[in-house]
């Protein structure tokens, strides 16, 4: 009878025996599953937050910046910079001041058109010149622009809309860059060369195939800055002993370049001339 009752109870309420080791293994599997899911989510969040400079979609803030620049009256032309690393790409026209080394700029690019900036006039004439040549992507200064308040505002907006400005070497030019764009560049009184091309920063820029090194040359001085004073959006192209005579700084959609030679009495074949043309390509 007892044997029959036990058989009946077993049929009505089956009991499944779980070994302790199996329970621990199951719990470990769940922990590993949750840990893996958390890692995947973390990686996805990291990829969402971090985006490289190349080919990333415009953020809402960037779109607002573009709209603001468009409303300033200057055509936004930042898209052309995607080609600036191509050696065959060169500007068709350029704004220059009276001291621009035109022969060096024109070397191997004889069709380039020079447009004098009306620096000796008033700020209104500068605005007219910038508007009338909306497709001119680059300006070059061999001294201080000497602009008034309206001229400074217009010129900064012009650069911000995707243009490129190049300053040649000199303490006056460095002071003008600080005043115009709010930089804090610190000039170096004297630093003998040579200055070596920076292999970390030059790839993807016109400087990638430039001279391996730049040296001082007779008849002119080279003016550099402390690398630590270059803003976080800037990159040294040539340097030595923490001093850079050639660098560029991203400024909104545009670029501000510095080539620290004065180019006085320079031969057309001098490597500094090639470096100047590379800066113009930016």
C-alpha positions as a LaTeX table, in Angstrom:
\begin{tabular}{lrrr}
\hline
Residue & $x$ (\AA) & $y$ (\AA) & $z$ (\AA) \\
\hline
Unk1 & 0.00 & 0.00 & 0.00 \\
Unk2 & 2.74 & 2.45 & 0.95 \\
Unk3 & 4.51 & 1.59 & $-2.25$ \\
Unk4 & 1.34 & 2.43 & $-4.25$ \\
Unk5 & 0.90 & 5.79 & $-2.45$ \\
Unk6 & 4.50 & 6.80 & $-3.22$ \\
Unk7 & 3.97 & 5.86 & $-6.86$ \\
Unk8 & 0.82 & 8.00 & $-7.00$ \\
Unk9 & 2.59 & 11.01 & $-5.44$ \\
Unk10 & 5.45 & 10.72 & $-7.92$ \\
Unk11 & 2.98 & 10.71 & $-10.80$ \\
Unk12 & 1.06 & 13.79 & $-9.53$ \\
Unk13 & 4.06 & 15.99 & $-8.47$ \\
Unk14 & 7.21 & 15.13 & $-10.33$ \\
Unk15 & 10.36 & 16.47 & $-8.65$ \\
Unk16 & 13.28 & 17.62 & $-10.76$ \\
Unk17 & 16.63 & 17.42 & $-9.02$ \\
Unk18 & 19.18 & 20.17 & $-9.93$ \\
Unk19 & 22.75 & 19.69 & $-9.08$ \\
Unk20 & 24.43 & 22.63 & $-7.31$ \\
Unk21 & 27.11 & 22.84 & $-9.99$ \\
Unk22 & 24.46 & 23.24 & $-12.74$ \\
Unk23 & 22.79 & 26.11 & $-10.85$ \\
Unk24 & 26.08 & 27.96 & $-10.46$ \\
Unk25 & 26.88 & 27.45 & $-14.13$ \\
Unk26 & 23.49 & 28.87 & $-15.14$ \\
Unk27 & 24.00 & 31.93 & $-12.94$ \\
Unk28 & 27.49 & 32.44 & $-14.42$ \\
Unk29 & 26.06 & 32.27 & $-17.95$ \\
Unk30 & 23.54 & 35.00 & $-17.13$ \\
Unk31 & 26.26 & 37.18 & $-15.65$ \\
Unk32 & 28.40 & 36.77 & $-18.77$ \\
Unk33 & 25.40 & 37.57 & $-20.97$ \\
Unk34 & 24.63 & 40.79 & $-19.10$ \\
Unk35 & 28.30 & 41.78 & $-19.09$ \\
Unk36 & 28.52 & 41.25 & $-22.86$ \\
Unk37 & 25.37 & 43.29 & $-23.47$ \\
Unk38 & 26.74 & 46.12 & $-21.33$ \\
Unk39 & 30.04 & 46.09 & $-23.23$ \\
Unk40 & 28.24 & 46.28 & $-26.59$ \\
Unk41 & 26.15 & 49.22 & $-25.37$ \\
Unk42 & 29.25 & 51.00 & $-24.09$ \\
Unk43 & 31.05 & 50.53 & $-27.40$ \\
Unk44 & 28.03 & 51.83 & $-29.30$ \\
Unk45 & 27.86 & 54.91 & $-27.09$ \\
Unk46 & 31.57 & 55.54 & $-27.56$ \\
Unk47 & 31.26 & 55.31 & $-31.35$ \\
Unk48 & 28.32 & 57.71 & $-31.23$ \\
Unk49 & 30.18 & 60.31 & $-29.18$ \\
Unk50 & 33.52 & 60.08 & $-30.95$ \\
Unk51 & 33.56 & 61.04 & $-34.59$ \\
Unk52 & 36.58 & 61.87 & $-36.69$ \\
Unk53 & 37.03 & 65.11 & $-38.60$ \\
Unk54 & 36.83 & 63.36 & $-41.96$ \\
Unk55 & 33.38 & 62.74 & $-43.40$ \\
Unk56 & 31.37 & 63.18 & $-40.22$ \\
Unk57 & 27.82 & 64.50 & $-40.59$ \\
Unk58 & 27.22 & 68.06 & $-39.55$ \\
Unk59 & 25.98 & 68.51 & $-36.02$ \\
Unk60 & 23.06 & 70.88 & $-35.35$ \\
Unk61 & 25.48 & 73.44 & $-33.94$ \\
Unk62 & 27.54 & 73.33 & $-37.13$ \\
Unk63 & 24.41 & 73.83 & $-39.23$ \\
Unk64 & 23.54 & 76.91 & $-37.20$ \\
Unk65 & 27.07 & 78.20 & $-37.66$ \\
Unk66 & 26.80 & 77.75 & $-41.43$ \\
Unk67 & 23.46 & 79.60 & $-41.47$ \\
Unk68 & 24.98 & 82.43 & $-39.45$ \\
Unk69 & 27.94 & 82.69 & $-41.80$ \\
Unk70 & 25.64 & 82.67 & $-44.81$ \\
Unk71 & 23.65 & 85.54 & $-43.35$ \\
Unk72 & 26.86 & 87.60 & $-43.06$ \\
Unk73 & 26.88 & 87.95 & $-46.84$ \\
Unk74 & 29.89 & 85.74 & $-47.60$ \\
Unk75 & 29.41 & 82.61 & $-49.67$ \\
Unk76 & 30.29 & 79.45 & $-47.73$ \\
Unk77 & 32.90 & 77.54 & $-49.75$ \\
Unk78 & 34.33 & 75.10 & $-47.20$ \\
Unk79 & 33.56 & 72.15 & $-49.45$ \\
Unk80 & 36.54 & 72.87 & $-51.68$ \\
Unk81 & 38.92 & 72.00 & $-48.84$ \\
Unk82 & 38.29 & 68.30 & $-49.42$ \\
Unk83 & 40.61 & 68.64 & $-52.43$ \\
Unk84 & 43.38 & 70.65 & $-50.83$ \\
Unk85 & 45.62 & 67.63 & $-50.32$ \\
Unk86 & 45.78 & 66.99 & $-54.09$ \\
Unk87 & 49.06 & 68.20 & $-55.50$ \\
Unk88 & 47.42 & 69.21 & $-58.80$ \\
Unk89 & 44.93 & 71.45 & $-57.00$ \\
Unk90 & 45.91 & 75.12 & $-56.77$ \\
Unk91 & 43.94 & 78.31 & $-56.32$ \\
Unk92 & 42.92 & 80.20 & $-59.44$ \\
Unk93 & 43.08 & 83.59 & $-57.76$ \\
Unk94 & 44.33 & 85.05 & $-54.50$ \\
Unk95 & 44.05 & 88.26 & $-52.52$ \\
Unk96 & 47.48 & 89.81 & $-51.89$ \\
Unk97 & 48.93 & 92.90 & $-50.28$ \\
Unk98 & 51.68 & 95.07 & $-51.75$ \\
Unk99 & 54.54 & 92.98 & $-50.34$ \\
Unk100 & 53.43 & 89.57 & $-51.61$ \\
Unk101 & 56.23 & 87.51 & $-53.26$ \\
Unk102 & 54.32 & 87.07 & $-56.50$ \\
Unk103 & 57.06 & 85.24 & $-58.37$ \\
Unk104 & 57.22 & 82.55 & $-55.70$ \\
Unk105 & 53.44 & 82.22 & $-55.61$ \\
Unk106 & 53.21 & 81.97 & $-59.39$ \\
Unk107 & 56.00 & 79.40 & $-59.83$ \\
Unk108 & 54.63 & 76.44 & $-61.86$ \\
Unk109 & 51.16 & 78.05 & $-61.67$ \\
Unk110 & 51.39 & 80.89 & $-64.16$ \\
Unk111 & 47.65 & 81.36 & $-64.69$ \\
Unk112 & 46.96 & 82.44 & $-61.10$ \\
Unk113 & 45.26 & 85.83 & $-60.79$ \\
Unk114 & 46.36 & 88.34 & $-58.13$ \\
Unk115 & 43.69 & 90.56 & $-56.59$ \\
Unk116 & 45.09 & 93.49 & $-54.57$ \\
Unk117 & 43.35 & 94.05 & $-51.26$ \\
Unk118 & 42.45 & 97.73 & $-50.75$ \\
Unk119 & 44.24 & 97.94 & $-47.41$ \\
Unk120 & 45.12 & 101.63 & $-47.88$ \\
Unk121 & 41.46 & 102.62 & $-48.16$ \\
Unk122 & 38.58 & 102.22 & $-45.74$ \\
Unk123 & 36.83 & 99.16 & $-44.39$ \\
Unk124 & 33.92 & 99.64 & $-46.79$ \\
Unk125 & 36.22 & 99.16 & $-49.80$ \\
Unk126 & 37.52 & 95.94 & $-48.25$ \\
Unk127 & 33.97 & 94.65 & $-47.86$ \\
Unk128 & 33.21 & 95.42 & $-51.48$ \\
Unk129 & 36.37 & 93.61 & $-52.64$ \\
Unk130 & 35.55 & 90.51 & $-50.59$ \\
Unk131 & 31.97 & 90.41 & $-51.86$ \\
Unk132 & 32.90 & 91.06 & $-55.49$ \\
Unk133 & 35.30 & 88.08 & $-55.51$ \\
Unk134 & 33.14 & 85.53 & $-53.72$ \\
Unk135 & 35.00 & 82.54 & $-55.20$ \\
Unk136 & 38.49 & 83.68 & $-54.17$ \\
Unk137 & 39.51 & 81.16 & $-51.50$ \\
Unk138 & 42.79 & 82.59 & $-50.14$ \\
Unk139 & 44.41 & 85.81 & $-48.96$ \\
Unk140 & 48.08 & 86.43 & $-48.18$ \\
Unk141 & 49.55 & 89.07 & $-45.86$ \\
Unk142 & 53.20 & 90.03 & $-45.55$ \\
Unk143 & 52.46 & 92.61 & $-42.85$ \\
Unk144 & 49.71 & 93.76 & $-40.53$ \\
Unk145 & 46.35 & 94.23 & $-42.31$ \\
Unk146 & 45.74 & 97.45 & $-40.37$ \\
Unk147 & 41.95 & 97.11 & $-40.44$ \\
Unk148 & 39.35 & 99.03 & $-38.51$ \\
Unk149 & 36.67 & 97.44 & $-36.36$ \\
Unk150 & 34.30 & 96.77 & $-39.27$ \\
Unk151 & 37.10 & 95.51 & $-41.50$ \\
Unk152 & 38.33 & 93.09 & $-38.83$ \\
Unk153 & 34.81 & 91.76 & $-38.32$ \\
Unk154 & 34.26 & 91.31 & $-42.04$ \\
Unk155 & 37.60 & 89.64 & $-42.62$ \\
Unk156 & 37.16 & 87.18 & $-39.74$ \\
Unk157 & 33.70 & 86.28 & $-41.10$ \\
Unk158 & 35.25 & 85.80 & $-44.55$ \\
Unk159 & 37.81 & 83.33 & $-43.16$ \\
Unk160 & 35.19 & 81.60 & $-41.01$ \\
Unk161 & 33.06 & 80.88 & $-44.08$ \\
Unk162 & 35.66 & 78.45 & $-45.45$ \\
Unk163 & 38.48 & 80.64 & $-46.74$ \\
Unk164 & 42.18 & 80.46 & $-46.03$ \\
Unk165 & 44.49 & 83.28 & $-44.96$ \\
Unk166 & 48.29 & 82.96 & $-45.04$ \\
Unk167 & 50.65 & 85.14 & $-43.02$ \\
Unk168 & 54.36 & 85.26 & $-43.79$ \\
Unk169 & 56.98 & 85.45 & $-41.06$ \\
Unk170 & 57.38 & 88.42 & $-38.74$ \\
Unk171 & 56.49 & 89.68 & $-35.29$ \\
Unk172 & 54.00 & 92.13 & $-36.80$ \\
Unk173 & 52.16 & 89.32 & $-38.55$ \\
Unk174 & 52.02 & 87.20 & $-35.39$ \\
Unk175 & 50.60 & 90.15 & $-33.45$ \\
Unk176 & 47.98 & 90.64 & $-36.18$ \\
Unk177 & 46.97 & 86.96 & $-35.98$ \\
Unk178 & 46.51 & 87.25 & $-32.22$ \\
Unk179 & 44.47 & 90.43 & $-32.57$ \\
Unk180 & 42.25 & 89.26 & $-35.41$ \\
Unk181 & 41.49 & 85.71 & $-34.27$ \\
Unk182 & 42.02 & 85.83 & $-30.52$ \\
Unk183 & 45.08 & 83.57 & $-30.53$ \\
Unk184 & 47.84 & 83.71 & $-27.90$ \\
Unk185 & 50.82 & 82.82 & $-30.10$ \\
Unk186 & 54.18 & 83.38 & $-28.43$ \\
Unk187 & 57.01 & 84.35 & $-30.73$ \\
Unk188 & 60.52 & 82.99 & $-30.27$ \\
Unk189 & 63.33 & 85.51 & $-30.48$ \\
Unk190 & 65.70 & 83.20 & $-32.34$ \\
Unk191 & 65.88 & 79.50 & $-33.02$ \\
Unk192 & 68.43 & 78.15 & $-35.51$ \\
Unk193 & 67.26 & 75.53 & $-37.97$ \\
Unk194 & 66.89 & 73.16 & $-39.54$ \\
Unk195 & 63.17 & 72.60 & $-39.04$ \\
Unk196 & 61.91 & 69.14 & $-39.90$ \\
Unk197 & 58.60 & 68.21 & $-41.49$ \\
Unk198 & 56.29 & 66.74 & $-38.85$ \\
Unk199 & 55.23 & 63.23 & $-40.00$ \\
Unk200 & 52.34 & 63.07 & $-37.54$ \\
Unk201 & 50.55 & 66.23 & $-38.68$ \\
Unk202 & 51.31 & 66.63 & $-42.37$ \\
Unk203 & 49.53 & 63.55 & $-43.85$ \\
Unk204 & 46.32 & 64.56 & $-45.60$ \\
Unk205 & 47.51 & 68.16 & $-46.05$ \\
Unk206 & 49.35 & 69.91 & $-48.91$ \\
Unk207 & 52.49 & 69.78 & $-46.76$ \\
Unk208 & 52.64 & 65.97 & $-46.95$ \\
Unk209 & 54.93 & 66.06 & $-50.00$ \\
Unk210 & 56.82 & 69.20 & $-49.08$ \\
Unk211 & 60.53 & 69.51 & $-48.32$ \\
Unk212 & 61.84 & 67.19 & $-45.63$ \\
Unk213 & 63.44 & 70.12 & $-43.85$ \\
Unk214 & 63.63 & 73.90 & $-43.96$ \\
Unk215 & 66.75 & 75.89 & $-43.18$ \\
Unk216 & 67.60 & 79.49 & $-42.62$ \\
Unk217 & 68.82 & 81.31 & $-45.69$ \\
Unk218 & 71.02 & 84.33 & $-46.14$ \\
Unk219 & 69.36 & 87.71 & $-46.44$ \\
Unk220 & 66.28 & 86.92 & $-44.36$ \\
Unk221 & 65.23 & 85.73 & $-40.93$ \\
Unk222 & 62.91 & 82.92 & $-39.85$ \\
Unk223 & 60.31 & 83.65 & $-37.18$ \\
Unk224 & 58.79 & 80.82 & $-35.15$ \\
Unk225 & 56.41 & 80.36 & $-32.23$ \\
Unk226 & 56.36 & 78.11 & $-29.21$ \\
Unk227 & 54.45 & 74.95 & $-30.12$ \\
Unk228 & 52.66 & 75.03 & $-26.77$ \\
Unk229 & 51.11 & 78.39 & $-27.69$ \\
Unk230 & 49.41 & 77.02 & $-30.83$ \\
Unk231 & 45.67 & 76.45 & $-30.12$ \\
Unk232 & 44.27 & 72.94 & $-29.84$ \\
Unk233 & 42.77 & 73.30 & $-33.33$ \\
Unk234 & 46.23 & 74.03 & $-34.77$ \\
Unk235 & 48.93 & 71.73 & $-36.13$ \\
Unk236 & 52.65 & 72.24 & $-36.58$ \\
Unk237 & 53.88 & 71.32 & $-40.06$ \\
Unk238 & 57.61 & 71.94 & $-39.42$ \\
Unk239 & 59.31 & 72.22 & $-36.04$ \\
Unk240 & 62.45 & 71.71 & $-34.00$ \\
Unk241 & 63.13 & 71.98 & $-30.28$ \\
Unk242 & 59.45 & 72.80 & $-29.56$ \\
Unk243 & 59.51 & 75.74 & $-31.98$ \\
Unk244 & 57.36 & 75.84 & $-35.11$ \\
Unk245 & 57.90 & 78.23 & $-38.05$ \\
Unk246 & 55.12 & 76.66 & $-40.16$ \\
Unk247 & 51.68 & 75.75 & $-38.86$ \\
Unk248 & 47.98 & 76.10 & $-39.55$ \\
Unk249 & 44.98 & 76.60 & $-37.30$ \\
Unk250 & 41.41 & 75.59 & $-38.06$ \\
Unk251 & 39.08 & 78.54 & $-37.58$ \\
Unk252 & 35.40 & 77.62 & $-37.87$ \\
Unk253 & 35.13 & 76.45 & $-41.50$ \\
Unk254 & 38.34 & 78.16 & $-42.59$ \\
Unk255 & 42.05 & 78.01 & $-41.87$ \\
Unk256 & 44.75 & 80.41 & $-40.72$ \\
Unk257 & 48.25 & 79.52 & $-41.94$ \\
Unk258 & 51.65 & 80.83 & $-40.96$ \\
Unk259 & 54.90 & 80.42 & $-42.92$ \\
Unk260 & 57.67 & 81.98 & $-40.86$ \\
Unk261 & 60.04 & 83.24 & $-43.57$ \\
Unk262 & 60.02 & 86.86 & $-44.76$ \\
Unk263 & 60.82 & 85.84 & $-48.38$ \\
Unk264 & 63.00 & 88.89 & $-49.00$ \\
Unk265 & 65.42 & 88.27 & $-51.86$ \\
Unk266 & 64.56 & 84.57 & $-51.97$ \\
Unk267 & 65.42 & 82.50 & $-55.03$ \\
Unk268 & 62.48 & 80.88 & $-56.80$ \\
Unk269 & 63.89 & 77.39 & $-56.19$ \\
Unk270 & 64.21 & 77.82 & $-52.42$ \\
Unk271 & 62.26 & 75.12 & $-50.47$ \\
Unk272 & 60.52 & 77.86 & $-48.50$ \\
Unk273 & 58.75 & 78.86 & $-51.72$ \\
Unk274 & 57.30 & 75.36 & $-52.07$ \\
Unk275 & 56.13 & 75.54 & $-48.45$ \\
Unk276 & 54.43 & 78.89 & $-49.10$ \\
Unk277 & 52.56 & 77.42 & $-52.07$ \\
Unk278 & 51.52 & 74.44 & $-49.91$ \\
Unk279 & 50.06 & 76.89 & $-47.36$ \\
Unk280 & 48.17 & 78.68 & $-50.15$ \\
Unk281 & 46.59 & 75.32 & $-51.09$ \\
Unk282 & 45.06 & 74.99 & $-47.65$ \\
\hline
\end{tabular}
